[in-house]
């Protein structure tokens, strides 16, 4: 627990840097009122620059143009690796917790430096230039991290694609980014099962003319499908030098893009820049988790999501700590896996998602109590609202009521944590089930349906952020118009998060969930339209509508209403075929939990589907359906209720 002598700020230096501020509240107000002084000072102190910036920020929420640390030049890989290697090359940067427990491998900053540079040289030898895009389709492993940093080394823009996505989903991301090179592994290993990564890449790349090479790392060494574009990554690295001059990049050059789901259309490539992103990821990592020199930071997210980018790779490495790369699952070989790992590796901060916590609660406390978890100081949660029961269990059973529990709200677009109980003065109150307080520089606003800001407390509405911050996304790759439309047009002059929130009477924030047609399945974001598009490609499907419903473990489950074309009759195979097409077009996590074959959907006279009704039927809350008089055919609703499928 926090000692009474600890600094009022989790980051002791902040008190010296901003001497006028003696409390969290004062510093928070300073960060909002003197934004440029606040961020400019931290950027100078926390990052290594090859050229100093001339201006801190130039941002415009109307036009969606955001520039931070203008005129500055730096290299993210130098900040994440070189400067720590210079201090102590033998310090452990990564602990790769492989699928089988007890087989962990450690990679020092010195070794990471060499790996990163060798891969950078391999990329260069395949013609990858500054600004080119590189797709990475790999599970959490040292070569994946080294590949991300290798891109940063030479100024290439990486696009990590979660290694659970199907060949088609991977191909559409490669095509959208026009990636030149794909980096993958022969196979993945997860929960004792093999995952055919290379095979998926070969299938995907057959439709991607931009790709000129596939770099293949060895994970299992089993024979896998080959293609003419193959390059054995391990062999190619040995031939290359372990030194690679870092590219000098502008603050605003792109560092990476990461595809995420929106309410309509294909997933969008959310693009982040160099300096602003790195500063924000590293500062939040340090302050929210109280992660300091010598700590072992354990974020069990996959590197294919933003949590993996900011809190497995960039934040921890920029801060020079040791970061965990978790290859396995929460229940392999048994539901004690996380806690056995924490005990064996002496993890100090642990970061996971509510869905995993709820799953482990079901398996019983005995799987936690067996292990010595005294190394833990901070427990983090991210991805979806954490219910109070799960929060209490995390706090008591895992944290023994001695850890600081932080529910962290943020998004792919925000680059790093925006609302979280810490930073705040040590010992300050933490309430279960809500992220509570804005991070320095973040100014949340609650907007009414009419688009007016609700200034009082005790209000509910759309969550927006009023002021720009360095970690914010800069654009959607190749679609700046869509970027503006999605985030800056719904409430002019503000960033709209897509989430609803409550500001309680004491000013604390609680997130109520997405306000759009995005659902959150096990902490993974999914557009209902994506699932509908996939279902629509089955020859028997005339129309479908997909909604989320409350699910015990996953947070939200996926409920699909499907209308078959005339002449098609549902049979025993229909359901598995429909699931098959979703797996083929997207990924296994997108499979509907329930498929209800129906004859009609509740549409208004203008033809718009009333999703509100579909959500209520899916959730089995049909007592109060609200006004259905505007429906073209209200009898559809009775039919839906009559054929409602019991939830799994
Ligand atoms: C959406 C963003 C940020 C990393 C993981 C997900 C939901 C995220 C919380 C939280 C309530 C949360 C929101 C948000 N969300 N964290 N602590 N409490 N909801 O990133 O895939 O971009 O999803 O996840 O709905 O908009 P993402």
XYZ file of C-alpha atoms in Angstrom, residues 66-409:
344
model
C -3.445 17.796 -34.362
C 0.259 18.441 -34.099
C 2.374 18.050 -31.017
C 6.035 18.901 -30.410
C 6.330 20.642 -33.735
C 9.764 20.783 -35.294
C 11.088 18.126 -32.925
C 12.887 15.047 -34.170
C 13.476 11.772 -32.400
C 13.396 8.026 -32.780
C 11.010 5.930 -30.720
C 13.254 2.843 -30.770
C 16.131 4.882 -29.348
C 13.829 5.983 -26.547
C 12.611 2.439 -25.877
C 15.874 0.545 -26.216
C 19.146 2.436 -26.811
C 18.968 4.696 -23.798
C 18.327 1.804 -21.409
C 20.940 -0.415 -23.070
C 23.504 2.369 -22.615
C 22.776 2.391 -18.880
C 22.679 -1.361 -18.375
C 22.701 -3.717 -21.341
C 22.056 -6.675 -19.033
C 18.829 -5.370 -17.639
C 15.923 -7.605 -18.619
C 13.583 -5.880 -21.062
C 11.201 -8.737 -21.858
C 10.120 -11.878 -20.087
C 8.476 -14.148 -22.574
C 6.043 -16.289 -20.618
C 5.557 -19.068 -23.127
C 2.480 -21.222 -23.374
C 3.921 -23.994 -21.177
C 4.489 -22.706 -17.649
C 8.041 -22.593 -16.393
C 9.670 -22.155 -19.794
C 10.021 -18.410 -19.711
C 12.790 -16.726 -21.664
C 14.384 -13.426 -20.752
C 15.628 -10.870 -23.255
C 17.914 -8.087 -22.034
C 17.916 -4.544 -23.379
C 21.259 -5.405 -25.036
C 19.772 -8.451 -26.759
C 16.630 -6.578 -27.762
C 18.849 -3.878 -29.286
C 20.615 -6.425 -31.474
C 17.414 -8.236 -32.501
C 15.665 -4.998 -33.357
C 18.563 -3.735 -35.459
C 18.960 -7.027 -37.293
C 15.281 -7.024 -38.222
C 15.521 -3.357 -39.221
C 18.360 -4.306 -41.560
C 16.375 -7.247 -42.943
C 13.468 -4.887 -43.655
C 15.801 -2.437 -45.363
C 17.298 -5.205 -47.493
C 13.769 -5.926 -48.684
C 13.295 -2.382 -49.779
C 11.254 -1.088 -46.843
C 11.651 2.673 -46.666
C 10.542 5.368 -44.287
C 6.739 5.664 -44.393
C 6.207 2.177 -45.855
C 3.738 -0.054 -44.024
C 4.664 -3.402 -42.519
C 2.004 -5.848 -41.297
C 2.851 -7.957 -38.247
C 0.776 -11.099 -37.693
C 2.357 -12.649 -34.631
C 1.429 -13.575 -31.085
C 3.205 -12.006 -28.115
C 6.870 -13.009 -28.428
C 10.221 -11.198 -28.387
C 10.521 -11.220 -32.182
C 7.148 -9.503 -32.478
C 8.261 -6.725 -30.143
C 11.612 -6.481 -31.926
C 9.714 -6.265 -35.248
C 7.571 -3.378 -34.020
C 10.687 -1.571 -32.801
C 12.532 -2.404 -36.039
C 9.813 -0.569 -37.962
C 10.182 2.371 -35.600
C 13.954 2.221 -36.113
C 13.688 2.869 -39.855
C 10.504 4.935 -39.820
C 8.247 2.271 -41.295
C 4.651 2.272 -40.043
C 3.625 -0.995 -38.427
C 0.176 -2.485 -38.512
C -0.064 -5.322 -36.019
C -2.991 -7.571 -36.846
C -4.252 -9.735 -33.976
C -3.108 -13.269 -34.784
C -6.642 -14.609 -34.300
C -8.045 -12.822 -37.347
C -8.963 -14.884 -40.396
C -7.102 -14.758 -43.713
C -9.795 -12.520 -45.194
C -9.703 -10.080 -42.296
C -5.908 -10.002 -42.493
C -5.989 -9.480 -46.267
C -8.388 -6.551 -46.029
C -6.090 -4.867 -43.502
C -2.990 -5.500 -45.617
C -4.764 -4.141 -48.697
C -6.060 -1.035 -46.938
C -2.565 -0.259 -45.637
C -0.814 -1.370 -48.844
C 1.721 -3.145 -46.678
C 4.978 -4.048 -48.389
C 6.109 -6.770 -46.020
C 4.326 -9.137 -43.636
C 6.119 -10.524 -40.583
C 4.746 -13.722 -39.075
C 5.714 -16.998 -37.407
C 5.361 -20.562 -38.663
C 2.768 -21.422 -36.024
C 1.436 -19.999 -32.817
C 1.037 -21.959 -29.594
C -1.792 -21.082 -27.241
C -3.482 -23.103 -24.556
C -1.679 -26.214 -25.785
C -3.021 -25.798 -29.304
C -1.195 -24.923 -32.499
C -2.371 -21.959 -34.561
C -1.617 -21.951 -38.269
C -0.255 -18.444 -38.649
C 1.848 -18.970 -41.729
C -0.910 -20.794 -43.559
C -3.285 -17.919 -42.865
C -0.741 -15.389 -44.097
C -0.106 -17.309 -47.325
C -3.852 -17.472 -48.024
C -4.250 -13.773 -47.245
C -1.294 -12.586 -49.265
C -2.508 -14.385 -52.404
C -4.886 -11.427 -52.716
C -2.466 -8.687 -51.702
C -0.368 -7.405 -54.588
C 1.468 -4.853 -52.438
C 3.313 -7.550 -50.459
C 6.826 -8.324 -51.696
C 8.096 -10.479 -48.832
C 6.842 -12.606 -45.940
C 9.334 -12.790 -43.083
C 8.739 -15.995 -41.143
C 10.022 -16.503 -37.618
C 10.384 -19.979 -36.216
C 8.115 -20.731 -33.248
C 7.489 -24.485 -33.498
C 9.728 -25.501 -36.408
C 6.973 -27.718 -37.795
C 6.698 -27.889 -41.580
C 4.172 -25.342 -42.874
C 2.852 -24.158 -46.248
C 5.446 -22.151 -48.133
C 5.189 -19.374 -50.680
C 7.583 -17.739 -53.107
C 7.727 -14.640 -50.972
C 9.070 -16.479 -47.904
C 12.128 -15.260 -46.071
C 13.371 -17.226 -43.053
C 13.554 -14.418 -40.517
C 15.947 -16.127 -38.104
C 18.416 -16.926 -40.913
C 18.120 -13.481 -42.448
C 18.799 -11.844 -39.074
C 22.036 -13.782 -38.522
C 23.390 -12.384 -41.770
C 22.652 -8.807 -40.781
C 24.539 -6.425 -38.551
C 23.263 -5.797 -35.046
C 23.702 -2.086 -35.585
C 21.289 0.060 -37.554
C 21.453 3.821 -37.595
C 18.103 5.078 -36.278
C 16.066 7.146 -38.733
C 15.579 10.726 -37.626
C 11.828 11.201 -37.584
C 9.561 14.172 -37.119
C 7.346 14.164 -34.045
C 4.301 13.856 -36.253
C 5.481 11.079 -38.579
C 3.273 8.037 -38.140
C 4.488 5.344 -35.769
C 1.782 2.763 -36.303
C -1.765 2.083 -37.287
C -4.100 -0.357 -35.668
C -7.401 -1.482 -37.102
C -10.432 -1.202 -34.909
C -14.170 -1.587 -35.409
C -16.554 1.265 -35.924
C -20.327 1.263 -36.075
C -20.348 1.117 -39.855
C -18.108 -0.023 -42.668
C -14.822 -1.867 -42.547
C -12.503 -1.649 -39.571
C -10.540 1.560 -39.668
C -6.785 2.021 -39.394
C -6.411 4.305 -36.385
C -3.078 6.082 -36.853
C -0.758 7.247 -34.085
C 2.263 9.519 -34.259
C 5.754 9.231 -32.777
C 6.425 11.680 -29.993
C 2.959 12.419 -28.648
C 1.975 8.776 -28.487
C 5.200 7.714 -26.797
C 5.057 10.453 -24.200
C 1.440 9.702 -23.376
C 1.901 5.912 -23.227
C 4.977 6.208 -21.016
C 3.594 8.838 -18.640
C 0.298 7.026 -18.093
C 2.129 3.731 -17.670
C 4.278 5.198 -14.957
C 1.618 7.189 -13.151
C -1.456 4.985 -13.317
C 0.354 1.795 -12.347
C 3.019 3.392 -10.170
C 5.563 1.462 -12.183
C 9.142 2.266 -11.299
C 12.706 1.243 -12.016
C 13.207 -2.425 -11.157
C 9.536 -3.377 -11.428
C 8.215 -6.280 -13.445
C 5.132 -5.135 -15.288
C 2.619 -7.782 -16.311
C 0.033 -6.807 -18.884
C -1.476 -9.996 -20.285
C -3.121 -8.376 -23.310
C -2.171 -9.523 -26.771
C 0.094 -7.219 -28.768
C -2.568 -7.215 -31.489
C -4.669 -4.748 -29.486
C -3.899 -1.211 -28.359
C -3.417 -2.387 -24.757
C -0.546 -4.532 -25.971
C 0.961 -1.634 -27.919
C 0.832 0.907 -25.097
C 1.270 -1.269 -21.986
C 3.167 -4.353 -23.134
C 5.535 -2.611 -25.541
C 5.861 1.167 -25.766
C 4.986 2.418 -22.269
C 7.055 -0.093 -20.266
C 10.017 -0.021 -22.648
C 10.091 3.774 -22.812
C 10.223 3.640 -19.007
C 13.015 1.058 -19.051
C 11.270 -1.545 -16.895
C 10.858 -5.285 -17.466
C 7.680 -6.180 -19.338
C 5.889 -9.503 -19.574
C 4.916 -11.103 -22.884
C 2.165 -13.571 -22.106
C 1.620 -16.204 -24.771
C -0.912 -18.415 -23.002
C -4.497 -18.200 -21.731
C -5.923 -17.543 -18.236
C -6.935 -21.197 -17.860
C -3.988 -23.105 -19.320
C -2.965 -25.534 -17.989
C -5.402 -24.626 -15.199
C -7.216 -21.538 -13.893
C -4.281 -20.694 -11.619
C -2.070 -19.791 -14.560
C -1.988 -16.014 -14.040
C -1.235 -16.341 -10.342
C 1.384 -19.043 -10.756
C 3.048 -16.726 -13.272
C 2.840 -13.771 -10.883
C 4.446 -15.839 -8.107
C 7.204 -17.333 -10.273
C 8.157 -14.074 -12.004
C 7.414 -11.771 -9.049
C 5.177 -9.507 -11.079
C 4.558 -6.082 -9.463
C 1.736 -4.713 -11.589
C -0.866 -6.904 -13.233
C -3.212 -5.699 -15.978
C -6.072 -7.697 -17.445
C -9.697 -7.443 -18.609
C -12.936 -7.941 -16.618
C -13.910 -10.876 -18.843
C -10.867 -12.838 -17.630
C -11.624 -11.934 -14.025
C -15.221 -13.147 -14.324
C -14.063 -16.370 -15.933
C -11.613 -17.018 -13.093
C -14.203 -16.228 -10.409
C -16.266 -19.121 -11.759
C -13.366 -21.514 -11.313
C -13.055 -20.763 -7.603
C -10.722 -18.988 -5.201
C -8.577 -22.052 -4.550
C -6.718 -21.415 -7.806
C -5.598 -18.041 -6.490
C -5.009 -18.909 -2.863
C -2.361 -21.498 -3.672
C 0.099 -18.818 -4.734
C 2.182 -16.140 -3.089
C 1.037 -12.915 -4.679
C 2.866 -10.577 -2.305
C 4.872 -9.028 -5.141
C 1.715 -7.359 -6.509
C 1.163 -3.642 -5.831
C -1.201 -2.490 -8.589
C -4.043 -4.375 -10.262
C -5.442 -2.925 -13.464
C -8.587 -3.596 -15.446
C -9.402 -2.491 -18.972
C -11.636 -3.093 -21.947
C -15.176 -2.858 -20.618
C -16.982 -1.749 -17.500
C -15.924 -3.880 -14.524
C -18.901 -5.015 -12.463
C -18.640 -4.472 -8.718
C -18.575 -8.208 -7.971
C -15.577 -8.742 -10.248
C -13.864 -5.633 -8.833
C -14.352 -6.884 -5.254
C -12.959 -10.296 -6.084
C -9.930 -8.780 -7.827
C -9.352 -6.514 -4.837
C -9.873 -9.125 -2.106
C -8.937 -12.515 -3.490
C -6.100 -11.419 -5.761
C -5.003 -8.171 -4.128
C -5.665 -9.213 -0.484
C -6.942 -5.631 -0.106
C -3.327 -4.456 -0.222
C -3.152 -3.452 -3.861
C -4.269 -0.322 -5.631
C -7.006 -1.421 -8.048
C -7.283 0.757 -11.134
C -10.179 0.491 -13.558
C -8.743 2.228 -16.611
C -10.929 3.693 -19.338
